Short mmCIF file of C-alpha atoms and ligand atoms in Angstrom, two decimals:
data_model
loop_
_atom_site.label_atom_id
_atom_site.label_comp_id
_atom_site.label_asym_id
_atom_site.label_seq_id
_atom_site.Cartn_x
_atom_site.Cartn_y
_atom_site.Cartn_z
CA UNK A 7 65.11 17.56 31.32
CA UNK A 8 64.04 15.01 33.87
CA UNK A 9 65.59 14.54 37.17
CA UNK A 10 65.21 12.57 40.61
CA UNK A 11 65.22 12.89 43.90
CA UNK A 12 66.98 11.57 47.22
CA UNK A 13 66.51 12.46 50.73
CA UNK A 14 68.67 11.06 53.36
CA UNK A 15 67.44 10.52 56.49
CA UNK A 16 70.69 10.56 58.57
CA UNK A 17 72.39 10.64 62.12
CA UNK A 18 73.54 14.18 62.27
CA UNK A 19 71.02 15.32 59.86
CA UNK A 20 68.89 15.43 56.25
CA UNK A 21 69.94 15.73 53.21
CA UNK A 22 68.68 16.10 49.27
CA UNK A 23 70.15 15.42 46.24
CA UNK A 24 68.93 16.30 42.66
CA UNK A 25 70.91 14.04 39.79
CA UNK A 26 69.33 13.97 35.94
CA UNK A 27 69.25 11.40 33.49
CA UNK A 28 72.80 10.68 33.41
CA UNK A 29 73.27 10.64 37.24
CA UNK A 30 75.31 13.96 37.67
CA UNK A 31 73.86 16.21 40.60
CA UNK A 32 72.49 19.20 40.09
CA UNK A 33 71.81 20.63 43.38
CA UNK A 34 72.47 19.55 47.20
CA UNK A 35 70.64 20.80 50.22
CA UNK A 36 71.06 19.76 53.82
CA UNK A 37 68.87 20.62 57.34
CA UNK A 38 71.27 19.70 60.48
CA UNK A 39 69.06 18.30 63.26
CA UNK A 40 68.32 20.47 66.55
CA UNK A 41 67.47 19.49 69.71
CA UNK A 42 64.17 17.44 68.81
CA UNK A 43 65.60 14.97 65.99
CA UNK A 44 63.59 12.30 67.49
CA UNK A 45 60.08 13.81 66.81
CA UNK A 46 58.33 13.25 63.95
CA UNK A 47 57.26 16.60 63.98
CA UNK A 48 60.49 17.86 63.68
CA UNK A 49 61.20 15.37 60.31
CA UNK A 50 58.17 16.17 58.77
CA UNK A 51 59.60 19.68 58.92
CA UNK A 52 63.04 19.11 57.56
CA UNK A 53 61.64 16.82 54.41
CA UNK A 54 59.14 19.76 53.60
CA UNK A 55 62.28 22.37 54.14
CA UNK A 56 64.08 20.91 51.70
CA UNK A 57 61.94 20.49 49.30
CA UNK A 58 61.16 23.95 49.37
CA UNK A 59 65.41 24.72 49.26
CA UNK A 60 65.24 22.67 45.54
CA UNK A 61 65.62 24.88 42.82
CA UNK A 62 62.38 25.72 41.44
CA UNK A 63 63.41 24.61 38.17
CA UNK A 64 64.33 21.10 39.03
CA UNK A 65 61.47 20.58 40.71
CA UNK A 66 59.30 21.71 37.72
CA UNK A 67 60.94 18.75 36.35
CA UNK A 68 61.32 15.84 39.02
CA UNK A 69 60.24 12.66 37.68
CA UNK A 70 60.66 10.37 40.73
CA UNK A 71 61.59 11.10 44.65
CA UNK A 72 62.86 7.72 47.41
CA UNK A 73 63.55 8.67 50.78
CA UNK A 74 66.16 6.50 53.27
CA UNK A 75 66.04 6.71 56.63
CA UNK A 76 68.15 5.24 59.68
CA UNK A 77 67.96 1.55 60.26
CA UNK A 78 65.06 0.31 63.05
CA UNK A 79 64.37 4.40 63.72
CA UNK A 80 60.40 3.57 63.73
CA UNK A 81 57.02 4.87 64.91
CA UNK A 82 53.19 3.59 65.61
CA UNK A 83 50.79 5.52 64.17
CA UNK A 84 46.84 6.05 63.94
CA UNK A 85 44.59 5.09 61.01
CA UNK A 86 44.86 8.96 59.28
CA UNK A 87 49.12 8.69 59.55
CA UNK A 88 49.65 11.02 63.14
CA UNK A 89 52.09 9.02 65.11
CA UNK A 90 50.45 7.88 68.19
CA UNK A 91 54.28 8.43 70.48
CA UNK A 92 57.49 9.49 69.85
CA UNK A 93 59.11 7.64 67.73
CA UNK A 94 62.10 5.05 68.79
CA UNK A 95 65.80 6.24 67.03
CA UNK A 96 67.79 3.22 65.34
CA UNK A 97 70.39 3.37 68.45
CA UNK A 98 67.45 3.00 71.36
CA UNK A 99 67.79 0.03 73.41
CA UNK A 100 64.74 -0.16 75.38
CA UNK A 101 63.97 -3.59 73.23
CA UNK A 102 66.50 -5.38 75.50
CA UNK A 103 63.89 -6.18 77.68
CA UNK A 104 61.20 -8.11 75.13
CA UNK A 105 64.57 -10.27 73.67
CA UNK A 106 63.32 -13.25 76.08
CA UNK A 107 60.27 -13.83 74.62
CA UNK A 108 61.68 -13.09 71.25
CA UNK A 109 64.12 -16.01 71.66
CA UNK A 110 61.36 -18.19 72.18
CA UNK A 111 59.68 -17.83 68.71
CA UNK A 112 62.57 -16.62 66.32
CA UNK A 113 65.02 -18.89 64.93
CA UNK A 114 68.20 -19.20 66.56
CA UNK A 115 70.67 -15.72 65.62
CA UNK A 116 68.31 -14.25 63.86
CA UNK A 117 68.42 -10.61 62.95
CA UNK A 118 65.49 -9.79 64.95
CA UNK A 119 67.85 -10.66 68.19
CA UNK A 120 68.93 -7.29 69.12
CA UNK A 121 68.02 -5.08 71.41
CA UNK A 122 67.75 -2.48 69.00
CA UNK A 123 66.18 -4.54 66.20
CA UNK A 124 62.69 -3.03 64.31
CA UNK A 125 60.60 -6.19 66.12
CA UNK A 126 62.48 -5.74 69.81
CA UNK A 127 61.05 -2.36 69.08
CA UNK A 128 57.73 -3.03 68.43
CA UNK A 129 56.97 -5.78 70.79
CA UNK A 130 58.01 -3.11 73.43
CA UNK A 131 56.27 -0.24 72.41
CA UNK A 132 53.01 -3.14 72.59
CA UNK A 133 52.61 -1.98 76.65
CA UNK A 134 52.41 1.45 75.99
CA UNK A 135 49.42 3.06 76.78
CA UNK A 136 49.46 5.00 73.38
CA UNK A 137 49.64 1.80 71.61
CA UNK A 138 45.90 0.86 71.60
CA UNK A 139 45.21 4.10 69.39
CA UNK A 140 48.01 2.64 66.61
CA UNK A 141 46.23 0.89 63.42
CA UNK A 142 50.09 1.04 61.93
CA UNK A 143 53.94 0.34 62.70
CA UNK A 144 56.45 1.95 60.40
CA UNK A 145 59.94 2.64 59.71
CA UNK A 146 60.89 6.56 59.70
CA UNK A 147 61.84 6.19 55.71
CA UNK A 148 58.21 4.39 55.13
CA UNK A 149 56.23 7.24 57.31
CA UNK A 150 58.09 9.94 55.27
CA UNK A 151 57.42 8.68 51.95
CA UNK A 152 53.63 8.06 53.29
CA UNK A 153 53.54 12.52 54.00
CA UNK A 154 54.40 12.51 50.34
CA UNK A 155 52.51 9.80 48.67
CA UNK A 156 49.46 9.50 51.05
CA UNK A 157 49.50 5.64 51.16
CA UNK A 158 49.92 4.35 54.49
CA UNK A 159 51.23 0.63 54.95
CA UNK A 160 54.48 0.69 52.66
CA UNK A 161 57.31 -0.59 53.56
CA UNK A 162 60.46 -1.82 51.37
CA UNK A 163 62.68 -4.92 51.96
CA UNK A 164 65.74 -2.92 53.32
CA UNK A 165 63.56 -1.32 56.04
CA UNK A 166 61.86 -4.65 56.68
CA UNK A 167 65.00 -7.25 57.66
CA UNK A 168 64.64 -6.09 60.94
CA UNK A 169 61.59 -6.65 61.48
CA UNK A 170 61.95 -10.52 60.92
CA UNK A 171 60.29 -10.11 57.53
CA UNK A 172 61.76 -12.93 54.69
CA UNK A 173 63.29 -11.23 52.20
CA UNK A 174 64.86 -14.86 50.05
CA UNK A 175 60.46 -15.80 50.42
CA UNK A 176 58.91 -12.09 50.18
CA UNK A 177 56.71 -13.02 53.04
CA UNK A 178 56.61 -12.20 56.67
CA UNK A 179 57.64 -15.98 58.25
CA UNK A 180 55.03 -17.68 60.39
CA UNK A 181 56.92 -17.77 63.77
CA UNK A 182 56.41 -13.99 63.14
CA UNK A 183 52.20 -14.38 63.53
CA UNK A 184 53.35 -15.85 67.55
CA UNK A 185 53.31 -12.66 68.62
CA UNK A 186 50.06 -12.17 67.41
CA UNK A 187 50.42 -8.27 67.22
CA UNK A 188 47.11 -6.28 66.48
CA UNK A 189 48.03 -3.70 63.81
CA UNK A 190 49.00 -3.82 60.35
CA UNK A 191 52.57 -4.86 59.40
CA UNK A 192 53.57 -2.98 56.32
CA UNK A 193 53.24 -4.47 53.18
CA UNK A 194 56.88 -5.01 51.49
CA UNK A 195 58.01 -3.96 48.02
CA UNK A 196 61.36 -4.05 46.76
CA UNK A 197 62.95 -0.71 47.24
CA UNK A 198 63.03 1.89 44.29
CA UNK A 199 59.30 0.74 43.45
CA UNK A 200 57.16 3.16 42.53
CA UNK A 201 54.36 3.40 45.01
CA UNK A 202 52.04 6.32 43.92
CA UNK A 203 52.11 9.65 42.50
CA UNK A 204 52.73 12.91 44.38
CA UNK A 205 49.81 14.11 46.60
CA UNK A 206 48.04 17.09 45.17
CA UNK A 207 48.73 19.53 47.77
CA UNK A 208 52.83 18.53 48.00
CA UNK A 209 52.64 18.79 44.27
CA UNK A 210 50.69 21.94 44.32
CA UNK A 211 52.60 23.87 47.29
CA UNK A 212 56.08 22.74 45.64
CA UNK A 213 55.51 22.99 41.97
CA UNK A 214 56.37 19.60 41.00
CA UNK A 215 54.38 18.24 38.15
CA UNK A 216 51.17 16.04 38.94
CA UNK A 217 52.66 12.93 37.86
CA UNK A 218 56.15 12.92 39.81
CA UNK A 219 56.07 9.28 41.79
CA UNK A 220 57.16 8.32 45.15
CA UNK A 221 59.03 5.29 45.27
CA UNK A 222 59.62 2.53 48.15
CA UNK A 223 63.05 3.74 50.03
CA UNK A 224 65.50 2.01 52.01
CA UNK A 225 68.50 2.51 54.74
CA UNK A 226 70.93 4.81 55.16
CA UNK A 227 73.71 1.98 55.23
CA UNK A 228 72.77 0.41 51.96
CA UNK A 229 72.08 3.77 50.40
CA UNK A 230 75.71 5.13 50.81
CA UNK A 231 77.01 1.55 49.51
CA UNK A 232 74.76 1.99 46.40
CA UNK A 233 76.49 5.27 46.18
CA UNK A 234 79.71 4.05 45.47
CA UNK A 235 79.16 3.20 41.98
CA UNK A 236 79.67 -0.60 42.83
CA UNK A 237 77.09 -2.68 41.32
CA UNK A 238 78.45 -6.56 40.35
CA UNK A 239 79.21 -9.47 42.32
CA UNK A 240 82.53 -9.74 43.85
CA UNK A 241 82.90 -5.55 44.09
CA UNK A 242 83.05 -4.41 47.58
CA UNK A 243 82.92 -1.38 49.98
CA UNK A 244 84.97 -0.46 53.24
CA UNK A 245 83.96 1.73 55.13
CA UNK A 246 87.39 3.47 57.17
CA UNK A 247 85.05 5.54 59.70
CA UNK A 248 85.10 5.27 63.21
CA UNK A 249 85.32 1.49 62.64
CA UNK A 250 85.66 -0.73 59.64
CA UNK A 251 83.04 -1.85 58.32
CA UNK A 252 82.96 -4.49 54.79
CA UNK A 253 80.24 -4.70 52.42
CA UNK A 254 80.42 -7.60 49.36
CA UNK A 255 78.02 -7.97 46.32
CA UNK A 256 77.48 -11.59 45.84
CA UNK A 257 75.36 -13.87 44.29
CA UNK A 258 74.97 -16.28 47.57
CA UNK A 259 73.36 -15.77 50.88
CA UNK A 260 76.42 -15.44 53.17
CA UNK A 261 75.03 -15.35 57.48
CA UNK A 262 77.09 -16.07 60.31
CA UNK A 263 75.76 -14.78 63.63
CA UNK A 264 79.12 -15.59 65.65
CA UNK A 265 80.61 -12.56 63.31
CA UNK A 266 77.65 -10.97 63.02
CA UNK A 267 77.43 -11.48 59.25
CA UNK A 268 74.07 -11.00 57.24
CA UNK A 269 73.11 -10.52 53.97
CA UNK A 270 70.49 -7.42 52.48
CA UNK A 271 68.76 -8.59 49.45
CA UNK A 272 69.66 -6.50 46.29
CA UNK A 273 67.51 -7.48 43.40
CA UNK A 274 68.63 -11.16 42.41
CA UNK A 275 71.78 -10.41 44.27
CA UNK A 276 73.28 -10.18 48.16
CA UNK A 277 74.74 -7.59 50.34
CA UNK A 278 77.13 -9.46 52.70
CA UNK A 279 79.07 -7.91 55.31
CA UNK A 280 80.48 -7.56 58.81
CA UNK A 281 81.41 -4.60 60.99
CA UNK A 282 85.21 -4.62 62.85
CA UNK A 283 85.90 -2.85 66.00
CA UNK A 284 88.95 -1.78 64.57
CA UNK A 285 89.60 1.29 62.47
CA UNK A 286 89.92 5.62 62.59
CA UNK A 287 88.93 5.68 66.44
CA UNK A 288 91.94 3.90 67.13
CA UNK A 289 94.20 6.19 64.66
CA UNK A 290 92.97 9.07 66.47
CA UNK A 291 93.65 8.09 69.70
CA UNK A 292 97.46 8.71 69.03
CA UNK A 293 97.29 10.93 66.16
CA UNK A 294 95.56 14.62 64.83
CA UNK A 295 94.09 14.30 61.31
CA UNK A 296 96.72 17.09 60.18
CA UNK A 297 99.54 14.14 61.82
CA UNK A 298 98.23 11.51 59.99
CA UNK A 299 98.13 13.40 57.01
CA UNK A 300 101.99 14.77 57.47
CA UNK A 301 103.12 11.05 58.46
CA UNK A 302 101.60 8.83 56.24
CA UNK A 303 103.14 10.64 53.49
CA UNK A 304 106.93 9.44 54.79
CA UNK A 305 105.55 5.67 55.14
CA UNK A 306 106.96 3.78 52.50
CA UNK A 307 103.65 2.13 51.20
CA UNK A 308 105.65 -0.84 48.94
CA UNK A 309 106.90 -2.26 52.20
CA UNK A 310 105.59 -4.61 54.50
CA UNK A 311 105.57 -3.32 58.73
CA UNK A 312 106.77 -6.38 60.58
CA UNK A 313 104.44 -4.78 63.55
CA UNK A 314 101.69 -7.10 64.14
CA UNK A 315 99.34 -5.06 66.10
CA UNK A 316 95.46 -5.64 66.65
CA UNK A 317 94.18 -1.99 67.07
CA UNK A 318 91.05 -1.67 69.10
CA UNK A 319 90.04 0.93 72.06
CA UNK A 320 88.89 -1.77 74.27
CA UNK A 321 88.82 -5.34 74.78
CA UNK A 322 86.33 -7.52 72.76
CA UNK A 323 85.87 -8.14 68.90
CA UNK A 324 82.98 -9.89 66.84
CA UNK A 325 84.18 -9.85 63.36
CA UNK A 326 86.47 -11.14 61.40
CA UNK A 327 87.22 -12.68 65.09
CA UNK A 328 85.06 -13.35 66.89
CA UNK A 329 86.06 -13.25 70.59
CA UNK A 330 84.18 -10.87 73.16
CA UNK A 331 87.63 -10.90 75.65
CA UNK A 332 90.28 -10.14 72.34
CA UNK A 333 92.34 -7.64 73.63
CA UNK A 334 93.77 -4.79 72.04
CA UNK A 335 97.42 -5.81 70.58
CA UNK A 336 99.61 -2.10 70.20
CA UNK A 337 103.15 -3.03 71.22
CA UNK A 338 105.70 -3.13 70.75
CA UNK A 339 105.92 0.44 70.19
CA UNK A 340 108.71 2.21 67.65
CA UNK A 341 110.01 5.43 68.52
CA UNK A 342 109.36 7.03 65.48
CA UNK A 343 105.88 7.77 65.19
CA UNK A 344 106.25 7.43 61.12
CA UNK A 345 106.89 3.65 61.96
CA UNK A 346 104.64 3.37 64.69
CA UNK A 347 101.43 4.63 62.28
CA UNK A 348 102.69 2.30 59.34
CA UNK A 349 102.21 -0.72 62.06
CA UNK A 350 98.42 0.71 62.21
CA UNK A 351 97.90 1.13 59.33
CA UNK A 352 98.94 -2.27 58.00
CA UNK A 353 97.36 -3.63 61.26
CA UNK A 354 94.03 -2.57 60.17
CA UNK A 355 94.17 -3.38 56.30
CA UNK A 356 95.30 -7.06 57.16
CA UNK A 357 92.45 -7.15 58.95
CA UNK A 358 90.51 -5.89 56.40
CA UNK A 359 91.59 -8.42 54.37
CA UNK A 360 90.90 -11.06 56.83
CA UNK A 361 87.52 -9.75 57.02
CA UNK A 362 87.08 -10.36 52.81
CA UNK A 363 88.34 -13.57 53.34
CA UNK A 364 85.84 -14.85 55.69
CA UNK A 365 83.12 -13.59 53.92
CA UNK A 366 84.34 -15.76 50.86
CA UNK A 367 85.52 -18.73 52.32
CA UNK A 368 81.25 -18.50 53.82
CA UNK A 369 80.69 -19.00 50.28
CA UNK A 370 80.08 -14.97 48.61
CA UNK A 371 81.95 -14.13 45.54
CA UNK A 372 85.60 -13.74 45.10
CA UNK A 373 86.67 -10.52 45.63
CA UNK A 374 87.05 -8.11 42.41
CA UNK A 375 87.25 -4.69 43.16
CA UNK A 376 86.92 -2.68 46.33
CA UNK A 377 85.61 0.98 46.58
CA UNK A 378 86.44 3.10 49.79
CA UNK A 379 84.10 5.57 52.07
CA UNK A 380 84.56 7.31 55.33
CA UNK A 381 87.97 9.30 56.60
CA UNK A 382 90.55 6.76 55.89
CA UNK A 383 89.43 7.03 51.83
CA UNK A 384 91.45 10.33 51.66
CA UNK A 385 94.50 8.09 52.43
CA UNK A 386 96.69 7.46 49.51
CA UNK A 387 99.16 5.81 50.82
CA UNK A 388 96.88 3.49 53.16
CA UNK A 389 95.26 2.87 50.01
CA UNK A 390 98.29 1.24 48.37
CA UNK A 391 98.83 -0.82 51.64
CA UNK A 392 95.52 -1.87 51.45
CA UNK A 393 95.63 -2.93 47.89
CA UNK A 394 99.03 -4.66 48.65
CA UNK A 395 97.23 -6.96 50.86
CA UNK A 396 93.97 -7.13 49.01
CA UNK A 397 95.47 -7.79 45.57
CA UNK A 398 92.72 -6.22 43.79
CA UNK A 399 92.00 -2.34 42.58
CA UNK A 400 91.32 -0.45 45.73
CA UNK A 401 89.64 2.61 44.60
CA UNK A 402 87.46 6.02 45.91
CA UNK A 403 83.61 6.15 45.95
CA UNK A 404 82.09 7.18 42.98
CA UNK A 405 79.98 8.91 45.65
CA UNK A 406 79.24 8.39 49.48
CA UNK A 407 76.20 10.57 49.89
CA UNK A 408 73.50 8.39 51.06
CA UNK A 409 71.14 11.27 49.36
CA UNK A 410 73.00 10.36 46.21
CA UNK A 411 72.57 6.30 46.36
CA UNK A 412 68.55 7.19 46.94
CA UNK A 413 68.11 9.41 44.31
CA UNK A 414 69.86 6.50 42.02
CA UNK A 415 67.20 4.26 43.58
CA UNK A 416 64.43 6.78 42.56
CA UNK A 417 65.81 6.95 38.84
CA UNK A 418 66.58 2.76 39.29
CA UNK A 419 62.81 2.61 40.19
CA UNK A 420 61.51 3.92 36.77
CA UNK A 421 63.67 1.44 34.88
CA UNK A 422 65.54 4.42 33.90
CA UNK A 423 70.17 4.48 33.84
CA UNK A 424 71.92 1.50 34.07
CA UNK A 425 73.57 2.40 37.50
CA UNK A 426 71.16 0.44 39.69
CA UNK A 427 71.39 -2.97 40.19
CA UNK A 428 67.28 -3.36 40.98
P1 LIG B 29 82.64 8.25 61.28
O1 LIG B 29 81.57 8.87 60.41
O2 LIG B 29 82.58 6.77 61.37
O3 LIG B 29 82.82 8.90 62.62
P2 LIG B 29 84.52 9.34 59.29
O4 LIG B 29 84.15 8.63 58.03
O5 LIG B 29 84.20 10.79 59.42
O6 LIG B 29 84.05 8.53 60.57
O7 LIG B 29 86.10 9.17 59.46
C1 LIG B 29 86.75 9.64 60.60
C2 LIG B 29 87.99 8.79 60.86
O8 LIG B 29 88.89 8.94 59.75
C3 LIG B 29 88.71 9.23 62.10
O9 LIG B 29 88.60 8.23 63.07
C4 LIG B 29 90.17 9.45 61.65
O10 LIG B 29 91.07 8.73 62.47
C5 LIG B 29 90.21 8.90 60.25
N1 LIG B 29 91.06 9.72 59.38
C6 LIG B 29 90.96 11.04 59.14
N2 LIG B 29 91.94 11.45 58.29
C7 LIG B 29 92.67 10.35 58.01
C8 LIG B 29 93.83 10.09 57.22
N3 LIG B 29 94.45 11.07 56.52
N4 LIG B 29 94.31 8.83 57.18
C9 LIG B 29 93.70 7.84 57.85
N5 LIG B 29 92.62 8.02 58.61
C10 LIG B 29 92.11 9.24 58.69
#
C-alpha cells in the first residue's frame, strides 16, 4: 500500500496527516507550539517529532511528503541552510517601514504592498547586521521541505505571490530586480512538484524507503481550501471563523485592491477571494457557543429576518464594501434573543452573498456550489439561511485540515487520484 504525507505548518501549531491511494487518512499527529514558535529551531523539531509519531508501517510505505506553512512566515539563511536570524512570523509588521520605497518600484496595489507582505519582509531584514552572512531568503514551508530534501533554493508559486513573483508569467517581474537584492530568490515550481528524493539520513533515521519524494508545498490558507473537496470553477469556500472569509475557483483572474481581492494561481485555474470583517467574533460577542447552539435551533430558517443589521466589532470594512469609516449596524434590537440572532445570522449570510456577487460581477465564474469551514459550518440552520440567499447547494468540507489538503497535494504531485486540481 502506498500513502502520502502532509504537514501543516499552522498558527497554534503542526500537524501530519497520512491518506493512501484513495485519499482516506490513516493516521493524524499534531505538536502544539510552546513558547519559541518563532525559531526555526523549534520547527525543525516539531517536523522531525512527527515524523517519528507516524506509524512505522506507513512510513515503510510513504510514497510522497509536501509541507505548508503560514503565509510570508520567512527566514534568511547561509549557503549550508542554518538561518542566519530569527525568522519573521506571517503576522510581523516590522515591513511597514520599507512600504515607501516599495511604492516607488511596484505597480500600483500590488500584493507586495503590505506591511506584512514576503518582500516588505525581506527588504527590511536587508539592514540587519546578520544579513551579510545570508546566500538565501525563504518561506518557512520552502526551508522545511529543504531539512528533508537537501535542496536549498525551492520555492512554490503559493509561497511566492508575496514576494512580488508573477505567477500568470512564471517569472519574477523586472521592477522586482530595482531593489537589486544580493542573495538568491528561490526558484518557483508549481506546488505539489516533486523536487527530490528523501535525504539518506531522514530516510534512514525514519524508515521511509529510499525513493519517497519531497514535493514543492504551499500555504496554509490554500491548503485548507484544497481540503474541502472543491475542485471546479464556480465551487466555492466560506470560511465562518472569526471573520468571513470567500474563496471562488474560476477560470479568470479576478483583483481588486479597493476590496482587497486577489487571485492564487491553481494549475490552469484561479483562486479568487476576499476577507469580511464580519462573522463568529461578532456572534460571540452576545452569545456562548452552547446559546447559539440552543437558539438557532428555534429560528425558523425558511423565513426571511426583516433586521437589516451590518455586524462588525468596530468601525471600518474593506470587502464586499469597501469603506474604512462603515460602522457597525446592530439595531434595532428584538427582545427575544431567538429573533435578535436570526437578524445576525441573516445579516452575515447576505453579506456573504454580496461578497459572491462581487467577485462575479469582477468577471470569476458563476457561482455553483459552496463548501463551508470554520465554527459557523456546524450550523444547520445558518446553513439553510445561507443557501436561501445563495441559491446554490451549501454544503460541509469534505475536510478542513490544512495537513489533509497537503498531503492531497503530495499524492496530486505524483499524478496520482483525481482529487487535485494541479
Ligand atoms: P477562528 O479559527 O477564525 O478563530 P473558528 O473556525 O474556530 O474561528 O470558529 C469560531 C467561531 O465560530 C466563533 O466566533 C463562534 O462565534 C462561531 N460559532 C461557534 N459555534 C457556532 C454555532 N453553533 N453557530 C454559529 N457560529 C458558531
Amino acid at each position: 500500500m502506498d500513502f502520502y504525507l502532509g504537514i501543516d505548518f499552522g498558527t497554534s501549531g503542526a500537524r501530519a496527516v497520512v491518506i493512501d491511494e484513495a485519499a482516506h487518512i490513516q493516521a493524524q499527529v499534531r505538536y502544539p507550539w510552546g513558547a519559541d514558535a518563532e525559531l526555526a529551531s523549534s520547527w525543525q523539531r516539531a517536523l522531525l517529532t512527527l515524523l517519528g509519531e507516524i506509524p512505522e508501517e506507513l512510513r515503510r510505505g510513504m510514497r510522497a511528503i509536501a509541507i505548508n506553512g503560514t503565509s510570508s512566515t520567512v527566514l534568511l539563511c547561509d549557503g549550508d541552510g542554518n538561518p542566519v536570524d530569527t525568522p519573521l512570523l506571517y503576522n510581523d509588521g516590522r515591513g511597514s517601514s520599507v512600504l515607501g520605497e516599495l511604492r516607488d518600484i511596484a505597480p500600483p496595489n500590488h500584493t507586495v504592498l503590505s506591511a506584512t507582505s514576503s518582500l516588505a519582509k525581506l527588504r527590511w531584514m536587508m539592514q540587519l547586521p546578520a544579513f551579510g552572512e545570508a546566500r538565501y531568503f525563504l518561506h518557512q514551508a520552502d526551508w522545511l521541505a529543504f531539512l528533508l530534501h537537501g535542496q536549498l533554493g525551492i520555492s512554490d508559486y503559493h509561497n511566492a505571490l508575496k514576494l512580488g513573483y508573477d505567477v500568470e508569467c512564471l517569472q519574477y517581474p523586472e521592477w522586482l530586480l530595482g531593489l537589486q537584492i544580493p542573495l538568491e530568490l528561490p526558484k518557483v515550481l508549481a506546488p505539489g512538484t516533486p523536487i527530490g528524493e528523501l535525504r539518506p539520513e531522514i530516510s534512514q533515521q525514519f524508515l521511509f524507503p529510499a525513493n519517497c519524494l519531497v514535493c514543492a508545498g504551499t500555504t496554509d490558507s490554500i491548503a485548507a481550501f484544497l481540503a474541502s473537496g472543491a475542485k471546479s470553477p464556480g465551487e466555492a469556500v466560506t470560511s465562518l471563523g472569526s471573520t468571513l472569509v470567500l474563496k471562488l475557483l474560476s477560470r479568470t483572474r479576478v483583483e481588486d485592491a479597493r476590496y482587497g481581492i486577489y487571485s492564487h494561481r491553481l494549475g490552469d485555474l484561479w483562486l479568487t477571494g476576499g476577507a469580511s470583517n464580519t462573522g463568529g467574533a461578532v456572534l460571540r460577542e452576545f452569545f456562548s457557543d452552547a446559546e447559539l447552539e440552543n437558539l438557532s435551533r428555534e429560528i425558523d430558517a425558511g423565513k426571511a429576518s426583516e433586521l437589516d443589521y451590518y455586524p462588525l466589532l468596530k468601525v471600518g470594512e474593506r470587502f464586499p464594501i469597501n469603506d474604512a469609516n462603515l460602522p457597525p449596524r446592530l439595531t434595532p434590537r428584538p427582545d427575544h434573543p431567538v429573533e435578535f440572532l436570526h437578524g445576525l445570522l441573516e445579516s452575515i449570510a447576505r453579506i456573504e452573498t454580496q461578497g459572491y456577487e462581487l467577485l462575479q460581477k469582477l468577471g470569476a465564474d458563476s457561482l455553483t456550489q459552496v463548501y463551508t469551514a470554520g465554527g459557523g459550518a456546524k450550523n444547520p440552520t445558518w446553513t439553510a439561511i445561507r443557501q436561501r440567499n445563495l441559491q446554490v447547494p451549501v454544503i460541509s468540507s469534505m475536510n478542513t485540515e490544512a495537513a489533509y489538503g497537503t498531503a492531497l497535494l503530495a499524492m496530486g504531485g505524483l499524478g496520482v487520484g483525481e482529487e487535485i486540481i494541479f
